[in-house]
Amino acid sequence: MPQLIVVSPPGSGTALLHQITTALGYTSRGTMSAAAGHTTAVAPGEVYPLLEAAYGRDKAVRLIQAHHQNQADTQLEDAYTTTVEILWRVWWRRLGQPVTAHTPLDPALEDRLARHSDESLLRLLPGRDAWYVTDLDLTRTDGGLLRHWAATGRPAIIYHHRDAGDRIISLVQNLSRGQVGTMPHHLIYQGILATLPTTDAKLTLALTDPDFPATRPATWLHHHPDVITVTHEDLAGPAYGGTTHARNAALTRLTTALGHPQETATALPDAPSGLPGLTVGAFKKHATPHHQQLLASHLSLPGPTHRPIP
């Protein structure tokens, strides 16, 4: 599967899943793009189809011929790099994710690529990428993409979630430390949390504000039989309050669902160490009985359970 969509609400311990998708050969994009740590080489056959889709056959041929005649000519590389950036922007919009209106990229080129079908767009996306998003809202995600996924099951969707209380306390702590990430609305709540003097007050705000990030992730992902579901509690392993058995079972389910041989799971690395925010049960250490009541009253997503992956 050359492309994955990974839905991991903020505070879910995404680093554990990112480590796994990276080990499986996927380059992280979207909210985890800063953690990718490497660039992906262009594969044979990826350049011309994308340039043809963006510029037309004649210009695509001219760019490639000019490069063959003069290897020092950067026109081909520049055109391809720009086109990939625009293609990513178009794809990010299809996923219903926020983009900045102001951009130095060519709007005419963006419009041309945006007119491609979802099937065509998926073929044009280069490399093997895991597109990390914090939500996949049915009211914002492109309707054509949803129809394509419902009909084909492609790209595969992984839903990674965590106990709701642990997820919220983790995000509250991260925002309070200035760890905002890439989502613009996190900046807003970082400013709001900065006005509150105590963790208790911040937790109360997070549990009573329906717009606070991570409080109400899309429940359809939890229920749909074609979504690959994996929990933080399963991936945590003994280093973060989980078990080796649960982690190994989750890795086997995940790799099997993605089409890898069963033995692939045994070769994956152990969970990274030194990340205390990933410990299972963190909410209980900070929550008062009032917070527990708020959690039960305001959140509708079930606790961390997984459905067996076919």
Coordinates of C-alpha atoms in Angstrom, one line a residue:
M1 CA 0.0 0.0 0.0
P2 CA 1.8 3.1 -1.2
Q3 CA -0.4 5.5 0.8
L4 CA -1.9 5.3 4.3
I5 CA -4.2 7.7 6.2
V6 CA -3.4 7.6 9.9
V7 CA -5.9 9.3 12.2
S8 CA -4.3 9.9 15.6
P9 CA -6.1 12.5 17.8
P10 CA -3.7 14.9 19.7
G11 CA -2.4 13.5 22.9
S12 CA -2.8 9.9 21.7
G13 CA 0.9 9.0 21.9
T14 CA 1.3 9.2 18.2
A15 CA 5.1 8.8 18.5
L16 CA 4.7 5.1 19.1
L17 CA 2.7 4.5 15.9
H18 CA 5.0 6.8 13.9
Q19 CA 7.9 4.6 14.9
I20 CA 6.1 1.6 13.5
T21 CA 5.0 3.1 10.2
T22 CA 8.5 4.4 9.7
A23 CA 10.0 1.0 10.3
L24 CA 7.5 -0.4 7.7
G25 CA 8.9 2.0 5.1
Y26 CA 6.4 4.8 5.2
T27 CA 7.5 8.5 5.2
S28 CA 5.4 10.5 7.7
R29 CA 3.5 13.4 6.3
G30 CA 0.9 15.8 7.7
T31 CA 1.0 16.4 11.5
M32 CA 4.1 14.1 11.8
S33 CA 6.1 15.5 8.9
A34 CA 8.6 17.2 11.2
A35 CA 9.4 13.7 12.7
A36 CA 10.1 12.1 9.3
G37 CA 13.8 12.6 9.7
H38 CA 14.7 11.7 6.1
T39 CA 13.8 12.5 2.5
T40 CA 12.5 9.9 0.1
A41 CA 14.3 9.3 -3.2
V42 CA 12.3 9.7 -6.3
A43 CA 11.3 6.3 -7.7
P44 CA 11.4 5.4 -11.4
G45 CA 8.3 6.2 -13.2
E46 CA 7.1 8.9 -10.7
V47 CA 8.3 12.0 -12.4
Y48 CA 6.8 12.1 -15.9
P49 CA 3.1 11.2 -14.9
L50 CA 3.1 14.0 -12.4
L51 CA 4.6 16.6 -14.7
E52 CA 2.2 15.6 -17.5
A53 CA -0.8 15.9 -15.2
A54 CA 0.5 19.4 -14.0
Y55 CA 1.9 20.9 -17.2
G56 CA 0.7 18.8 -20.1
R57 CA 2.6 16.3 -22.3
D58 CA 4.6 18.8 -24.3
K59 CA 6.1 20.7 -21.4
A60 CA 6.7 17.5 -19.5
V61 CA 8.7 16.1 -22.4
R62 CA 10.6 19.3 -22.9
L63 CA 11.6 19.4 -19.2
I64 CA 12.8 15.8 -19.3
Q65 CA 14.7 16.2 -22.6
A66 CA 16.4 19.4 -21.3
H67 CA 17.6 17.4 -18.3
H68 CA 18.9 14.6 -20.4
Q69 CA 20.8 17.0 -22.5
N70 CA 22.3 18.9 -19.6
Q71 CA 22.4 17.2 -16.2
A72 CA 23.2 20.6 -14.5
D73 CA 19.9 22.0 -15.7
T74 CA 17.7 22.4 -12.6
Q75 CA 14.4 23.1 -14.4
L76 CA 13.2 19.5 -14.1
E77 CA 14.1 19.2 -10.5
D78 CA 12.5 22.6 -9.7
A79 CA 9.3 21.8 -11.6
Y80 CA 9.0 18.4 -10.0
T81 CA 9.6 19.7 -6.4
T82 CA 7.1 22.5 -6.9
T83 CA 4.5 20.2 -8.3
V84 CA 4.9 17.7 -5.5
E85 CA 4.4 20.5 -2.9
I86 CA 1.2 21.6 -4.7
L87 CA 0.0 18.0 -5.0
W88 CA 0.5 17.5 -1.2
R89 CA -1.6 20.7 -0.7
V90 CA -4.4 19.4 -2.9
W91 CA -4.3 16.0 -1.1
W92 CA -4.3 17.8 2.3
R93 CA -7.5 19.6 1.3
R94 CA -9.1 16.3 0.2
L95 CA -8.5 15.1 3.7
G96 CA -10.4 18.0 5.1
Q97 CA -7.4 19.6 6.8
P98 CA -6.7 23.3 7.3
V99 CA -4.4 25.1 4.8
T100 CA -3.2 28.6 4.7
A101 CA -4.8 30.7 2.0
H102 CA -1.6 32.7 1.4
T103 CA 0.9 30.6 -0.6
P104 CA 3.7 31.3 -3.1
L105 CA 2.5 28.2 -5.1
D106 CA 0.9 28.7 -8.5
P107 CA -2.9 28.7 -8.0
A108 CA -3.6 27.7 -11.6
L109 CA -1.4 24.6 -11.2
E110 CA -3.1 23.8 -7.9
D111 CA -6.5 24.1 -9.6
R112 CA -5.4 21.8 -12.4
L113 CA -4.3 19.1 -10.1
A114 CA -7.3 19.5 -7.9
R115 CA -9.5 18.5 -10.9
H116 CA -8.1 15.0 -10.9
S117 CA -10.1 12.2 -9.6
D118 CA -9.2 10.6 -6.3
E119 CA -8.0 7.5 -8.0
S120 CA -5.8 9.5 -10.3
L121 CA -4.5 11.7 -7.4
L122 CA -3.6 8.6 -5.4
R123 CA -1.6 7.3 -8.4
L124 CA 0.3 10.6 -8.7
L125 CA 1.3 10.8 -5.0
P126 CA 5.0 9.8 -5.0
G127 CA 6.6 7.4 -2.6
R128 CA 5.1 5.4 0.3
D129 CA 3.6 7.9 2.7
A130 CA 1.7 7.8 6.0
W131 CA -0.6 10.8 6.1
Y132 CA -1.0 11.7 9.8
V133 CA -4.1 13.7 10.7
T134 CA -5.7 14.4 14.0
D135 CA -9.3 13.8 12.7
L136 CA -11.1 12.8 9.6
D137 CA -14.4 14.7 9.9
L138 CA -17.1 13.4 7.5
T139 CA -18.4 16.9 7.0
R140 CA -15.0 18.3 5.9
T141 CA -13.4 15.3 4.1
D142 CA -13.8 15.4 0.3
G143 CA -17.0 13.6 -0.8
G144 CA -15.2 12.0 -3.7
L145 CA -12.5 10.6 -1.5
L146 CA -15.1 9.1 0.9
R147 CA -16.9 7.4 -2.1
H148 CA -13.6 6.1 -3.4
W149 CA -12.6 4.7 0.0
A150 CA -16.0 3.2 0.6
A151 CA -15.8 1.4 -2.8
T152 CA -12.2 0.3 -2.7
G153 CA -10.9 0.4 0.8
R154 CA -8.0 2.5 -0.4
P155 CA -6.0 4.2 0.9
A156 CA -6.0 2.2 4.1
I157 CA -7.1 4.1 7.2
I158 CA -5.5 3.5 10.6
Y159 CA -7.3 4.8 13.6
H160 CA -5.0 5.2 16.6
H161 CA -6.7 6.2 19.8
R162 CA -6.1 6.3 23.6
D163 CA -8.1 6.4 26.8
A164 CA -9.9 9.8 26.6
G165 CA -8.7 11.0 30.0
D166 CA -5.1 10.2 29.3
R167 CA -5.3 11.8 25.8
I168 CA -6.7 15.0 27.3
I169 CA -4.2 15.4 30.1
S170 CA -1.4 14.7 27.7
L171 CA -2.5 17.4 25.3
V172 CA -3.1 19.9 28.2
Q173 CA 0.5 19.2 29.4
N174 CA 2.0 19.5 25.9
L175 CA 0.2 22.8 25.2
S176 CA 1.2 24.2 28.6
R177 CA 4.8 23.5 27.7
G178 CA 4.5 25.2 24.4
Q179 CA 4.5 22.0 22.4
V180 CA 1.9 23.2 19.9
G181 CA 2.8 21.1 16.8
T182 CA 1.4 21.9 13.4
M183 CA -2.3 22.4 14.0
P184 CA -3.2 26.2 14.1
H185 CA -6.1 25.8 16.6
H186 CA -3.6 24.4 19.1
L187 CA -2.1 27.9 19.2
I188 CA -5.4 29.3 20.3
Y189 CA -5.8 26.9 23.1
Q190 CA -2.2 27.3 24.2
G191 CA -3.0 31.0 24.8
I192 CA -6.2 30.1 26.7
L193 CA -4.5 27.5 28.9
A194 CA -1.7 30.0 29.7
T195 CA -4.3 32.2 31.5
L196 CA -5.2 29.4 33.9
P197 CA -3.1 29.0 37.1
T198 CA -3.4 25.3 37.9
T199 CA -3.6 21.9 36.2
D200 CA -7.0 21.4 37.8
A201 CA -8.3 24.6 36.1
K202 CA -6.8 23.6 32.8
L203 CA -8.4 20.1 33.0
T204 CA -11.8 21.6 33.8
L205 CA -11.5 23.8 30.8
A206 CA -10.5 20.9 28.5
L207 CA -13.4 18.8 29.8
T208 CA -16.1 21.4 29.4
D209 CA -15.1 23.2 26.2
P210 CA -16.6 21.2 23.3
D211 CA -14.1 22.7 20.9
F212 CA -11.0 21.7 22.9
P213 CA -8.8 19.5 20.7
A214 CA -9.0 15.8 21.2
T215 CA -12.2 15.8 23.3
R216 CA -14.5 14.5 20.6
P217 CA -12.7 12.6 17.8
A218 CA -14.9 11.1 15.1
T219 CA -16.6 8.1 16.4
W220 CA -17.3 6.7 12.9
L221 CA -13.7 5.6 12.8
H222 CA -14.2 3.5 15.9
H223 CA -17.2 1.7 14.4
H224 CA -16.4 1.2 10.7
P225 CA -15.3 -2.4 10.0
D226 CA -12.8 -1.4 7.3
V227 CA -10.8 1.0 9.5
I228 CA -7.7 -0.6 11.1
T229 CA -8.0 0.2 14.8
V230 CA -5.1 0.2 17.2
T231 CA -4.9 1.6 20.7
H232 CA -2.1 3.4 22.5
E233 CA -2.6 1.0 25.4
D234 CA -1.8 -1.9 23.2
L235 CA 1.3 -0.3 21.7
A236 CA 2.6 1.0 25.0
G237 CA 4.4 -2.2 26.1
P238 CA 5.9 -2.6 29.5
A239 CA 7.9 0.6 29.2
Y240 CA 4.7 2.7 29.5
G241 CA 2.4 0.5 31.6
G242 CA 1.2 -1.9 28.9
T243 CA 2.3 -5.5 28.3
T244 CA 4.6 -7.2 25.8
H245 CA 1.8 -9.6 24.8
A246 CA -0.6 -6.8 23.9
R247 CA 2.0 -4.9 22.0
N248 CA 3.1 -8.0 20.0
A249 CA -0.5 -8.9 19.2
A250 CA -1.3 -5.4 18.1
L251 CA 1.8 -5.3 15.8
T252 CA 0.8 -8.6 14.3
R253 CA -2.7 -7.4 13.6
L254 CA -1.5 -4.1 12.1
T255 CA 1.2 -5.6 9.8
T256 CA -1.2 -8.3 8.6
A257 CA -3.9 -5.8 7.8
L258 CA -1.4 -3.8 5.8
G259 CA -0.4 -6.9 3.8
H260 CA 3.0 -7.7 5.3
P261 CA 4.1 -11.2 6.1
Q262 CA 3.3 -12.3 9.6
E263 CA 6.9 -12.4 10.7
T264 CA 7.3 -8.7 9.9
A265 CA 5.9 -7.8 13.3
T266 CA 8.7 -9.6 15.2
A267 CA 11.3 -7.5 13.4
L268 CA 9.8 -4.2 14.5
P269 CA 11.7 -2.1 17.1
D270 CA 10.7 -1.9 20.8
A271 CA 8.9 1.2 21.9
P272 CA 11.2 4.3 22.3
S273 CA 12.2 5.1 25.9
G274 CA 12.2 8.3 27.8
L275 CA 8.7 9.6 26.9
P276 CA 6.9 9.9 30.3
G277 CA 3.8 11.5 28.6
L278 CA 3.0 8.1 27.1
T279 CA 2.4 6.3 30.4
V280 CA -0.9 4.6 30.7
G281 CA -3.2 5.9 33.4
A282 CA -1.8 9.5 33.6
F283 CA -5.3 11.0 33.9
K284 CA -6.0 9.2 37.2
K285 CA -3.0 10.8 38.8
H286 CA -4.2 14.3 38.1
A287 CA -8.0 14.1 38.0
T288 CA -10.3 14.9 40.9
P289 CA -13.7 13.2 41.3
H290 CA -15.2 16.2 39.6
H291 CA -13.0 15.7 36.6
Q292 CA -14.0 12.1 36.5
Q293 CA -17.6 13.1 36.4
L294 CA -16.9 15.6 33.6
L295 CA -15.1 13.0 31.6
A296 CA -18.1 10.6 31.9
S297 CA -20.6 13.4 31.0
H298 CA -18.9 15.2 28.2
L299 CA -17.2 12.5 26.2
S300 CA -18.9 9.9 24.1
L301 CA -16.1 7.8 22.6
P302 CA -15.8 4.4 24.2
G303 CA -12.7 3.5 26.1
P304 CA -9.6 1.9 24.5
T305 CA -10.9 -1.3 23.0
H306 CA -9.9 -2.8 19.6
R307 CA -11.9 -4.7 17.2
P308 CA -10.1 -7.8 15.7
I309 CA -8.7 -7.0 12.3
P310 CA -9.8 -9.4 9.6

